[in-house]
Structure formats: C-alpha cells, structure tokens
Amino acid sequence: MDAGKSGYVGSKVDLRCQFINSVPPVKISQVTWQKLVNGSKQNVAIANPSLGVSVAPPYRDRVAFRNAAVRRRTPTLEDTTVTFSSLRLSDEAAYICEYTTFPAGNREGSVNLTVYARPTTQMSLSTPTLVARATNAKMPVATCVSANGKPPGTIRWETRVPGEATTKEFQNSDGTITVQSDYILVPSKETHQETLTCVTTHNDEVFTDSVMLDIQYEPEVLVDGFDGNWYLNRENVQLSCQADANPGVSLYQWRLVNSTIPSNVEIQDNVLTFKGPLTYDLEGTYVCDATNSIGTRSAAVEVSIIEKPLPQVATSDVISVIALLLAAGVLMGITVTVLVLKIRSRKNADNNDSPSGKLSQPIRKRPVDDIQHSGKFYEELPNTADYVSYRLACNKEDYPEPYSPPINPPLSFLPQHPYQSSDPEAGSKTASLNRPPSKNTFCPPSHATAIFKYPPVPGASSPPPGVAPYTFPKEQYV
C-alpha cells in the first residue's frame, strides 16, 4: 500500500492495495476496506470470491474496486485497489485494507488520505464610494478574500500604489479557512484608476484577481486663453475653464472680482467669449467656479489690456537663434580643448628643458664678439655642475681636460674699471703701481695668464687719464 495519498475536493483518487501471495499460494477468503475514525473501524467495501462486492451506503456512489475481476466474483483477489470519486473533506482519514487468508490468517496495511480544498479568490472595493478628502486619512480601499481553503491560502498585493496590507483568518465549520486581506492607503487624485492585483498562493498553485480604483475628488481648475497679448481693438478672444474632476463637473460659473461681467462678454458653459474689439473696460480678474458632487474649486486669471500688440518672434527665427547658440557652444568647446592641449604640450616641453635635461646637451662656445654685445642677454647657468661643464668646455683649446688646473682658491676676478685704452701696457703698469692689492684677488699661475680684452664698443668713452684698461683672465672663479 502507499504510505499516503492526497486529492482535492471533487477530484478522484486511487487507494492501492495489493497482496503478494506465497508459494505455494494461500487461499484468500475475503478483502475488507475500513475507515479508521476516532480509534474505531468503519467498513467501506468488501470483496468476497463467493458473495461478490459490497459497498457501505455512505460510499456506494463514490467507491468502487478498480480491478474488474474482483467485481466478477473471481477467486483472484491479489489486487483490490479502490477508487474514490468526488472527494469530500469528510473522506480525509486513515484507511485499512485487510486480507483474510487460509491457513495464514489475517494480513492488513493502511494508507492516509488527505483531502485539500482549493480556495476561491474574490476581490472588491472596500466601500462603494472612495472619496479623496483634504484630511489625507488612510482607509481600506480594496479587499481580497481567499475563501474556504484547506490549507489556507497566502495573499500578497501587486500594485504601483504605495500602501499597506492587513490580513486576518476565519475558521469555517467544515475545516476550511478563509483569509481576508485589506489594502490601506490615502485616497487621492493620483491613485484614481490605478490597478490593485491580489495574488493568492495555495499548494504551489497561484490565483490572481484585480480591481481598478475609482477615487472621487473635487475639480482641479485652470483658466486658459489669456496669452498676455490682449491689446486694444483685438477681436476673437476667449477664456476657457478647464477642470479635472471625478465625477465630472456639473456646473461652471463665471464672475469678475469687484465688478460684474460686461454685457459684451458671452458665457457658454465653461467658455467666456469677448465679443467685439477689446477695450480697457474689460480688464480685471476673471474667476471660474467648477462644481461636482464632491465639492467646488475655483481658478482665476488677471486680464490686462495693452495699447499695441507685442512683437511676435517667428518660429524660424527662434530655431535659427538656437542653432547659432549651439554652434557657438561647439566652437567654444573645440577652442578650449585646443588651448588645453597646447598648454599641456608646452608644459611637457618645459619639463624636457629642465637642468637635468640640459646637462645631456652639448654646450656650444660663444663667439668672442657676442660676449658683451649691446642688447643681448645670456641665461645664467643653473647650478654648479653646469658651470664646471661650461668651464671645461671653454678650456678645451688651451688645456686638455685631464690637465685642467685646480680651482683653488675659489676667489673671484671681477672687472672694476672696464674701460678701453689705446695703450694697454702703460695703463696696466700705472694701475698696478697706484692700486693697492685686494684681499679678494690673486694672480693666477703663469700658465693661466691668458688675457682677454673687451672688443671695442661703439659710443663707449675712454677711461680717465692715468687709468689703464682692465684685463682679466680667461676664466672667472666664483
């Protein structure tokens, strides 16, 4: 026998019972199906080889042996499976299949029958009329019911409307359970005609039902038609009262603040038509009152009359201006991009011209005639290493680099009277006799007394009488 079987109310289910006979076979005298109720056994159906089949009255129309041979009074009773039709909740119980044999005695087995009830899903609006109030109070707007389920169904909501759900269960007399869920929110114009969907799940089966919210609200009113260009003698103008309401607006009323509507203004439901040319007498605040069964709401517009019409800008002109602005924006973006790229390129070039980069480049010898040429400025050497490289490079003609004289002491020869003289030797002797020795100068060795003279500079004055031209070594030590 099966350990357990299940079925839904109204369906059909087979309760299997098979007897595996021995060798040599035993004789089966009778097979009895019984229902176990509160510890006692109730007969359901009996199969006897001689007497045939007998079914108890409560099950006579719904229980039968599946094997046709059993019904024909055959002694072959190894398979006595019974079929339950039109299951009822009351059929749920443990059923016993008992074999009476000779000479082995009685043998029996049991099976548990579980009966499920599919719930019915119903959905409706919680109240016949849902009204949006100014208090913004929450209230149930829709109810979903999963009725008469066994086991009870579970309910969830699917909607775009923000809200909350409350759920409760009710036990029925037949053993089923009814589940009710209410969806709570603040009724408003925004929730009108939104859909709420109730989804019920029961034993992996899903049932859905939907409802559309019908929220009633007061009219939302807007007065349209005044464009700010109502000028003297203009004709064929009107004001229109537009209202959004549920239910629809039943009454429109027009009024002029602090005055009465002029006689040449015609009222036709929600439209106010100004007949004839406009005059200053038509200025004022026009109000439209819209009313439905929920309430009345108003909207107003201030009408002013100008002397001359405002200049109208053609649509093509507006498009042209927009196109020009877009083109200017694109051009400005390209210009900024190019400038940024140039600045970055210049920064990269400056980084490549740094002192560390300059040391790797050969230093050219400056022509003698360009040392103090008028209007020319030479950049300063950046550091001591550059200066030493420059000194060694300048002395390559007189001293090979391995035999360069040592720089000691680190004193300075700076020109004190850089004036020209036609007699360098006389001037030098006179200067050496009259000038006291300086503690900051020294005479270089004889092998380093290469003399350099400034080239003649046009317009320079001669030195004063008795002052010899200044000569200095080829190298300067700082």
Coordinates of C-alpha atoms in Angstrom, one line a residue:
M1 CA 0.0 0.0 0.0
D2 CA 1.0 3.6 -0.4
A3 CA 2.0 5.5 2.7
G4 CA -0.2 8.4 1.9
K5 CA -2.4 9.8 -0.9
S6 CA -4.0 13.2 -1.4
G7 CA -6.5 14.9 -3.6
Y8 CA -8.7 18.0 -3.9
V9 CA -12.3 18.2 -3.1
G10 CA -14.4 16.9 -6.0
S11 CA -11.5 15.0 -7.6
K12 CA -10.7 11.3 -7.9
V13 CA -8.0 9.2 -6.1
D14 CA -6.9 5.6 -6.1
L15 CA -6.1 3.8 -2.8
R16 CA -3.8 0.9 -3.8
C17 CA -3.9 -2.5 -2.0
Q18 CA -2.0 -5.5 -3.5
F19 CA -1.4 -8.9 -1.9
I20 CA 1.8 -10.7 -2.8
N21 CA 0.9 -14.4 -2.4
S22 CA 3.4 -17.1 -1.3
V23 CA 4.5 -20.3 -2.9
P24 CA 2.5 -22.5 -2.6
P25 CA -0.2 -19.8 -2.6
V26 CA -2.6 -19.3 0.3
K27 CA -6.3 -19.1 -0.1
I28 CA -7.8 -15.5 0.1
S29 CA -11.2 -15.8 1.7
Q30 CA -12.1 -12.1 1.8
V31 CA -10.8 -8.5 1.5
T32 CA -12.2 -5.7 3.6
W33 CA -11.6 -1.9 3.3
Q34 CA -12.2 0.0 6.6
K35 CA -12.0 3.7 7.7
L36 CA -10.4 4.5 11.0
V37 CA -12.4 7.1 12.8
N38 CA -11.5 8.1 16.4
G39 CA -9.9 4.8 17.0
S40 CA -12.7 2.6 15.7
K41 CA -13.1 0.9 12.3
Q42 CA -16.0 1.5 9.9
N43 CA -16.5 -0.8 6.9
V44 CA -16.3 0.9 3.5
A45 CA -16.2 -2.0 0.9
I46 CA -15.9 -5.8 1.0
A47 CA -14.8 -8.2 -1.8
N48 CA -15.7 -12.0 -1.4
P49 CA -15.0 -14.7 -4.0
S50 CA -18.4 -16.3 -3.4
L51 CA -20.6 -13.4 -2.4
G52 CA -19.2 -10.7 -4.6
V53 CA -18.6 -7.0 -3.8
S54 CA -20.4 -5.0 -1.1
V55 CA -20.0 -1.2 -0.5
A56 CA -21.4 0.6 2.6
P57 CA -24.2 3.1 1.9
P58 CA -22.3 6.4 2.6
Y59 CA -19.8 5.4 -0.1
R60 CA -21.9 3.4 -2.5
D61 CA -22.0 6.0 -5.2
R62 CA -18.4 7.1 -4.9
V63 CA -16.2 4.0 -4.0
A64 CA -15.5 1.1 -6.4
F65 CA -12.9 -1.7 -6.9
R66 CA -10.7 -0.8 -9.8
N67 CA -10.0 -4.4 -10.8
A68 CA -12.9 -5.7 -12.9
A69 CA -12.0 -9.4 -12.0
V70 CA -12.9 -8.6 -8.4
R71 CA -16.4 -7.5 -9.5
R72 CA -17.0 -10.7 -11.4
R73 CA -16.7 -12.9 -8.3
T74 CA -13.4 -14.4 -9.2
P75 CA -11.2 -16.0 -6.6
T76 CA -8.3 -13.9 -7.8
L77 CA -8.1 -11.1 -5.2
E78 CA -4.4 -10.2 -5.2
D79 CA -5.2 -6.6 -6.4
T80 CA -8.1 -4.9 -4.5
T81 CA -7.3 -1.2 -5.2
V82 CA -10.4 1.0 -4.7
T83 CA -11.2 4.4 -6.4
F84 CA -12.7 7.3 -4.5
S85 CA -14.7 9.7 -6.8
S86 CA -15.9 13.2 -5.9
L87 CA -13.8 13.5 -2.8
R88 CA -15.2 15.2 0.2
L89 CA -13.4 16.9 3.1
S90 CA -15.0 14.2 5.3
D91 CA -13.2 11.5 3.4
E92 CA -9.9 12.5 5.0
A93 CA -8.8 9.7 7.3
A94 CA -6.6 6.6 7.5
Y95 CA -8.0 3.6 5.5
I96 CA -7.1 -0.1 6.3
C97 CA -7.0 -2.9 3.7
E98 CA -7.4 -6.3 5.5
Y99 CA -6.9 -9.7 3.8
T100 CA -8.4 -12.8 5.4
T101 CA -6.5 -15.9 4.2
F102 CA -6.4 -19.7 4.9
P103 CA -4.5 -21.0 6.7
A104 CA -2.2 -17.9 7.2
G105 CA -4.9 -15.8 8.9
N106 CA -5.4 -12.0 8.6
R107 CA -3.0 -9.5 6.9
E108 CA -3.6 -5.8 6.8
G109 CA -2.0 -2.4 5.7
S110 CA -3.1 1.2 5.9
V111 CA -2.9 4.4 3.9
N112 CA -3.5 8.1 5.0
L113 CA -5.8 10.0 2.7
T114 CA -5.5 13.8 2.8
V115 CA -8.2 16.0 1.2
Y116 CA -7.4 19.6 0.1
A117 CA -9.8 22.3 -0.7
R118 CA -8.9 24.9 -3.3
P119 CA -9.8 28.4 -2.1
T120 CA -11.8 30.8 -4.2
T121 CA -10.3 34.3 -4.7
Q122 CA -12.6 37.3 -4.6
M123 CA -11.6 40.9 -4.8
S124 CA -13.7 44.1 -4.5
L125 CA -13.6 47.7 -3.4
S126 CA -13.8 48.1 0.3
T127 CA -16.6 50.7 0.1
P128 CA -18.9 51.6 -2.8
T129 CA -17.6 55.2 -2.8
L130 CA -13.9 56.2 -2.3
V131 CA -13.5 59.9 -1.9
A132 CA -10.3 61.9 -1.6
R133 CA -10.5 64.1 1.4
A134 CA -8.4 67.1 2.5
T135 CA -7.6 65.3 5.8
N136 CA -5.4 62.7 4.0
A137 CA -6.7 59.9 6.2
K138 CA -5.8 56.3 5.5
M139 CA -8.6 53.9 4.8
P140 CA -9.2 50.4 3.3
V141 CA -9.7 50.8 -0.5
A142 CA -9.8 47.2 -1.6
T143 CA -10.4 43.7 -0.1
C144 CA -9.1 40.4 -1.3
V145 CA -10.6 37.2 0.1
S146 CA -9.2 33.6 -0.2
A147 CA -12.3 31.7 0.9
N148 CA -12.7 28.0 2.1
G149 CA -9.2 26.9 1.6
K150 CA -7.6 23.8 3.1
P151 CA -4.8 24.5 4.0
P152 CA -5.4 28.3 4.0
G153 CA -4.0 30.4 1.1
T154 CA -1.5 33.1 1.4
I155 CA -2.2 36.6 0.0
R156 CA 0.1 39.3 -1.4
W157 CA -0.5 42.5 -3.3
E158 CA 1.0 43.8 -6.6
T159 CA 0.5 47.5 -7.4
R160 CA 2.3 50.7 -8.1
V161 CA 0.3 52.5 -5.4
P162 CA 2.1 52.8 -2.0
G163 CA 0.1 51.4 0.9
E164 CA -0.1 48.7 3.5
A165 CA -2.0 45.4 3.9
T166 CA -3.7 43.9 6.9
T167 CA -4.6 40.2 6.9
K168 CA -6.8 38.0 9.1
E169 CA -8.1 34.4 9.1
F170 CA -11.5 32.8 9.8
Q171 CA -12.1 29.1 10.7
N172 CA -15.1 27.5 8.9
S173 CA -17.2 24.7 10.3
D174 CA -16.2 22.2 7.5
G175 CA -12.5 22.6 8.4
T176 CA -11.6 25.1 5.7
I177 CA -10.1 28.5 6.4
T178 CA -11.0 31.9 4.9
V179 CA -8.3 34.5 4.6
Q180 CA -9.1 38.2 4.2
S181 CA -6.6 41.0 3.3
D182 CA -7.4 44.7 3.1
Y183 CA -5.2 47.2 1.3
I184 CA -5.0 50.6 3.1
L185 CA -3.9 53.9 1.6
V186 CA -4.8 57.6 1.4
P187 CA -7.3 58.1 -1.5
S188 CA -6.2 60.8 -3.8
K189 CA -6.4 62.0 -7.4
E190 CA -3.1 60.3 -8.1
T191 CA -4.4 56.9 -7.2
H192 CA -7.5 57.2 -9.4
Q193 CA -7.7 54.4 -12.0
E194 CA -4.7 52.6 -10.5
T195 CA -4.8 48.8 -10.5
L196 CA -4.6 46.6 -7.5
T197 CA -3.8 42.9 -8.0
C198 CA -4.4 40.3 -5.4
V199 CA -2.2 37.2 -5.7
T200 CA -3.2 34.0 -3.7
T201 CA -0.9 31.0 -3.4
H202 CA -2.1 27.6 -2.4
N203 CA -0.1 24.4 -2.6
D204 CA 2.1 25.9 -5.4
E205 CA -1.0 27.0 -7.3
V206 CA -1.4 30.7 -7.9
F207 CA -4.7 32.6 -8.4
T208 CA -4.9 36.3 -9.2
D209 CA -7.7 38.9 -9.3
S210 CA -7.6 42.6 -9.9
V211 CA -9.6 45.7 -9.4
M212 CA -9.3 49.3 -10.6
L213 CA -9.5 52.1 -8.1
D214 CA -12.3 54.6 -8.6
I215 CA -11.4 57.6 -6.5
Q216 CA -13.8 60.6 -6.5
Y217 CA -12.3 64.0 -6.0
E218 CA -13.1 67.7 -6.3
P219 CA -12.4 69.6 -9.5
E220 CA -8.9 70.8 -10.2
V221 CA -9.5 74.0 -12.2
L222 CA -7.4 76.0 -14.7
V223 CA -8.3 79.1 -16.7
D224 CA -6.8 79.1 -20.2
G225 CA -6.8 81.6 -23.1
F226 CA -5.0 84.7 -21.9
D227 CA -1.6 84.9 -23.5
G228 CA -0.6 88.4 -22.2
N229 CA -1.0 90.0 -25.6
W230 CA -4.5 91.3 -25.4
Y231 CA -4.3 94.8 -27.0
L232 CA -6.8 97.4 -27.9
N233 CA -9.3 96.5 -30.7
R234 CA -8.2 92.9 -30.8
E235 CA -11.0 90.6 -31.6
N236 CA -12.0 86.9 -31.3
V237 CA -10.5 86.2 -27.9
Q238 CA -12.0 84.0 -25.1
L239 CA -11.2 82.3 -21.8
S240 CA -11.7 78.6 -21.2
C241 CA -12.2 76.9 -17.9
Q242 CA -10.5 73.5 -17.8
A243 CA -11.4 71.2 -14.9
D244 CA -10.3 67.7 -14.0
A245 CA -12.9 66.0 -11.7
N246 CA -14.4 62.7 -10.7
P247 CA -17.3 62.6 -11.2
G248 CA -17.4 65.2 -13.9
V249 CA -18.2 68.9 -13.4
S250 CA -21.9 69.5 -13.3
L251 CA -21.8 73.4 -13.1
Y252 CA -19.5 76.2 -14.3
Q253 CA -19.9 79.7 -13.0
W254 CA -18.0 82.8 -14.2
R255 CA -17.6 86.0 -12.2
L256 CA -15.5 89.2 -12.3
V257 CA -13.9 90.3 -9.0
N258 CA -15.3 93.5 -7.6
S259 CA -17.5 94.0 -10.6
T260 CA -20.0 92.4 -13.0
I261 CA -19.2 90.7 -16.2
P262 CA -19.7 93.2 -19.1
S263 CA -22.6 92.8 -21.4
N264 CA -20.5 92.2 -24.5
V265 CA -18.9 89.1 -22.9
E266 CA -20.9 85.9 -23.6
I267 CA -20.9 82.9 -21.2
Q268 CA -21.3 79.5 -22.7
D269 CA -20.8 76.8 -20.1
N270 CA -17.0 76.7 -19.4
V271 CA -16.1 79.3 -22.2
L272 CA -16.1 83.1 -21.8
T273 CA -16.2 84.8 -25.2
F274 CA -15.3 88.5 -25.6
K275 CA -17.4 89.9 -28.5
G276 CA -16.2 92.9 -30.4
P277 CA -12.9 94.8 -30.1
L278 CA -11.2 94.8 -26.8
T279 CA -11.3 97.9 -24.6
Y280 CA -9.8 98.9 -21.3
D281 CA -13.2 98.3 -19.7
L282 CA -12.7 94.6 -20.0
E283 CA -9.7 94.5 -17.7
G284 CA -10.0 92.7 -14.3
T285 CA -9.7 89.4 -12.5
Y286 CA -12.0 86.7 -14.0
V287 CA -12.8 83.7 -11.8
C288 CA -14.2 80.3 -12.8
D289 CA -16.0 78.1 -10.2
A290 CA -16.4 74.4 -11.1
T291 CA -18.7 72.2 -9.1
N292 CA -19.3 68.4 -9.0
S293 CA -20.9 66.2 -6.4
I294 CA -17.8 66.2 -4.2
G295 CA -17.3 70.0 -4.0
T296 CA -16.4 73.3 -5.7
R297 CA -13.0 74.6 -6.7
S298 CA -12.0 77.8 -8.4
A299 CA -9.3 79.3 -10.6
A300 CA -8.7 82.9 -11.7
V301 CA -6.8 84.9 -14.3
E302 CA -5.8 88.6 -14.4
V303 CA -6.7 90.1 -17.7
S304 CA -4.8 93.3 -18.8
I305 CA -5.3 95.3 -22.0
I306 CA -2.2 96.8 -23.7
E307 CA -2.1 99.6 -26.2
K308 CA -0.2 97.9 -29.0
P309 CA 0.4 94.2 -29.8
L310 CA 3.7 92.7 -28.6
P311 CA 6.2 91.8 -31.3
Q312 CA 5.9 88.2 -32.4
V313 CA 9.0 86.1 -32.8
A314 CA 8.7 83.8 -35.7
T315 CA 9.4 80.1 -35.1
S316 CA 12.0 80.0 -37.7
D317 CA 13.9 82.9 -36.0
V318 CA 13.8 81.1 -32.7
I319 CA 15.2 77.9 -34.4
S320 CA 17.9 80.0 -36.0
V321 CA 18.9 81.5 -32.7
I322 CA 19.0 78.2 -31.0
A323 CA 21.1 76.7 -33.8
L324 CA 23.6 79.7 -33.6
L325 CA 23.9 79.2 -29.8
L326 CA 24.6 75.5 -30.3
A327 CA 27.2 76.2 -32.9
A328 CA 28.9 78.8 -30.7
G329 CA 28.9 76.3 -27.8
V330 CA 30.5 73.6 -30.0
L331 CA 33.1 76.1 -31.3
M332 CA 33.9 77.3 -27.8
G333 CA 34.4 73.7 -26.7
I334 CA 36.8 73.0 -29.5
T335 CA 38.8 76.1 -28.8
V336 CA 39.1 75.3 -25.1
T337 CA 40.2 71.7 -26.0
V338 CA 42.9 73.1 -28.4
L339 CA 44.1 75.5 -25.7
V340 CA 44.3 72.8 -23.1
L341 CA 46.3 70.6 -25.4
K342 CA 48.7 73.4 -26.3
I343 CA 49.3 74.2 -22.6
R344 CA 49.9 70.6 -21.8
S345 CA 52.4 70.3 -24.8
R346 CA 54.2 73.4 -23.6
K347 CA 54.5 72.1 -20.0
N348 CA 55.9 68.8 -21.4
A349 CA 58.4 70.8 -23.4
D350 CA 59.4 72.8 -20.3
N351 CA 59.9 69.7 -18.4
N352 CA 62.2 68.4 -21.1
D353 CA 64.2 71.6 -20.9
S354 CA 64.9 71.3 -17.1
P355 CA 68.5 71.4 -15.8
S356 CA 68.7 67.7 -15.7
G357 CA 67.9 67.6 -19.4
K358 CA 70.2 70.4 -20.3
L359 CA 73.2 68.6 -18.9
S360 CA 73.0 65.9 -21.5
Q361 CA 73.1 68.5 -24.3
P362 CA 76.4 69.8 -25.7
I363 CA 77.3 73.4 -24.8
R364 CA 78.5 75.5 -27.7
K365 CA 81.2 78.0 -27.4
R366 CA 80.0 81.6 -27.6
P367 CA 81.7 83.8 -30.1
V368 CA 84.1 86.4 -28.7
D369 CA 82.3 89.3 -30.3
D370 CA 79.0 88.3 -28.7
I371 CA 80.0 88.4 -25.1
Q372 CA 79.0 92.0 -24.3
H373 CA 77.2 92.9 -27.5
S374 CA 74.6 95.6 -26.9
G375 CA 71.1 94.4 -26.4
K376 CA 71.9 90.7 -25.8
F377 CA 71.3 88.8 -22.6
Y378 CA 72.6 85.4 -21.8
E379 CA 70.9 83.0 -19.5
E380 CA 72.6 82.2 -16.2
L381 CA 74.0 78.7 -15.6
P382 CA 71.5 76.9 -13.4
N383 CA 73.9 75.1 -11.0
T384 CA 77.5 74.3 -10.1
A385 CA 77.6 71.2 -12.3
D386 CA 76.6 73.2 -15.3
Y387 CA 79.2 75.8 -14.6
V388 CA 82.0 73.3 -14.3
S389 CA 81.0 71.6 -17.5
Y390 CA 80.9 75.0 -19.2
R391 CA 84.4 75.9 -17.8
L392 CA 85.9 72.6 -19.0
A393 CA 84.3 73.1 -22.4
C394 CA 85.7 76.6 -22.8
N395 CA 89.3 75.4 -21.9
K396 CA 89.5 72.6 -24.3
E397 CA 91.6 74.6 -26.7
D398 CA 94.2 75.7 -24.1
Y399 CA 94.2 72.8 -21.6
P400 CA 93.3 69.2 -22.2
E401 CA 90.6 68.2 -19.8
P402 CA 92.7 65.8 -17.8
Y403 CA 95.3 68.6 -17.1
S404 CA 92.9 71.4 -16.2
P405 CA 94.4 73.5 -13.3
P406 CA 92.7 73.0 -10.0
I407 CA 90.1 75.6 -8.9
N408 CA 91.9 76.8 -5.7
P409 CA 91.3 79.1 -4.0
P410 CA 87.6 79.8 -5.0
L411 CA 88.1 83.6 -5.4
S412 CA 86.7 85.9 -8.0
F413 CA 88.2 88.2 -10.7
L414 CA 85.6 90.8 -11.4
P415 CA 86.2 93.8 -13.6
Q416 CA 86.5 97.0 -11.6
H417 CA 87.1 99.6 -14.5
P418 CA 86.1 98.0 -17.8
Y419 CA 87.3 100.9 -19.9
Q420 CA 89.2 100.8 -23.3
S421 CA 92.7 102.1 -23.7
S422 CA 94.9 102.6 -26.7
D423 CA 98.0 101.8 -24.6
P424 CA 97.2 98.6 -22.7
E425 CA 100.7 98.2 -21.4
A426 CA 101.2 101.7 -19.9
G427 CA 97.8 101.6 -18.4
S428 CA 98.4 98.3 -16.8
K429 CA 101.7 99.4 -15.3
T430 CA 100.2 102.6 -13.9
A431 CA 97.2 100.7 -12.4
S432 CA 99.4 98.2 -10.8
L433 CA 101.5 100.9 -9.2
N434 CA 98.7 103.1 -7.8
R435 CA 96.1 100.4 -6.8
P436 CA 96.6 98.7 -3.5
P437 CA 96.4 94.9 -3.6
S438 CA 93.0 93.5 -2.9
K439 CA 92.5 90.7 -0.4
N440 CA 89.9 89.2 -2.7
T441 CA 92.1 88.8 -5.7
F442 CA 95.1 86.8 -6.6
C443 CA 97.4 86.3 -9.5
P444 CA 96.8 83.1 -11.4
P445 CA 99.8 81.0 -12.3
S446 CA 101.9 81.9 -15.3
H447 CA 100.5 79.1 -17.4
A448 CA 97.0 80.6 -16.9
T449 CA 97.5 84.2 -17.8
A450 CA 95.7 84.3 -21.0
I451 CA 94.5 87.9 -21.4
F452 CA 91.1 88.8 -22.8
K453 CA 90.1 92.3 -23.9
Y454 CA 86.6 93.6 -24.4
P455 CA 86.0 94.3 -28.1
P456 CA 85.6 97.9 -29.0
V457 CA 82.0 99.1 -28.3
P458 CA 80.7 101.9 -30.5
G459 CA 79.9 105.0 -28.5
A460 CA 81.9 103.9 -25.3
S461 CA 84.0 106.6 -23.6
S462 CA 87.7 106.3 -23.0
P463 CA 89.0 105.7 -19.5
P464 CA 90.0 108.7 -17.4
P465 CA 93.6 109.9 -17.7
G466 CA 96.1 107.7 -15.8
V467 CA 93.7 104.6 -15.7
A468 CA 94.8 101.6 -17.6
P469 CA 92.4 99.3 -19.3
Y470 CA 91.4 96.3 -17.1
T471 CA 92.4 92.9 -18.2
F472 CA 91.3 89.7 -16.6
P473 CA 92.0 86.0 -17.0
K474 CA 90.1 83.9 -19.5
E475 CA 88.4 82.1 -16.6
Q476 CA 86.4 83.5 -13.7
Y477 CA 86.2 81.7 -10.4
V478 CA 83.2 82.4 -8.3

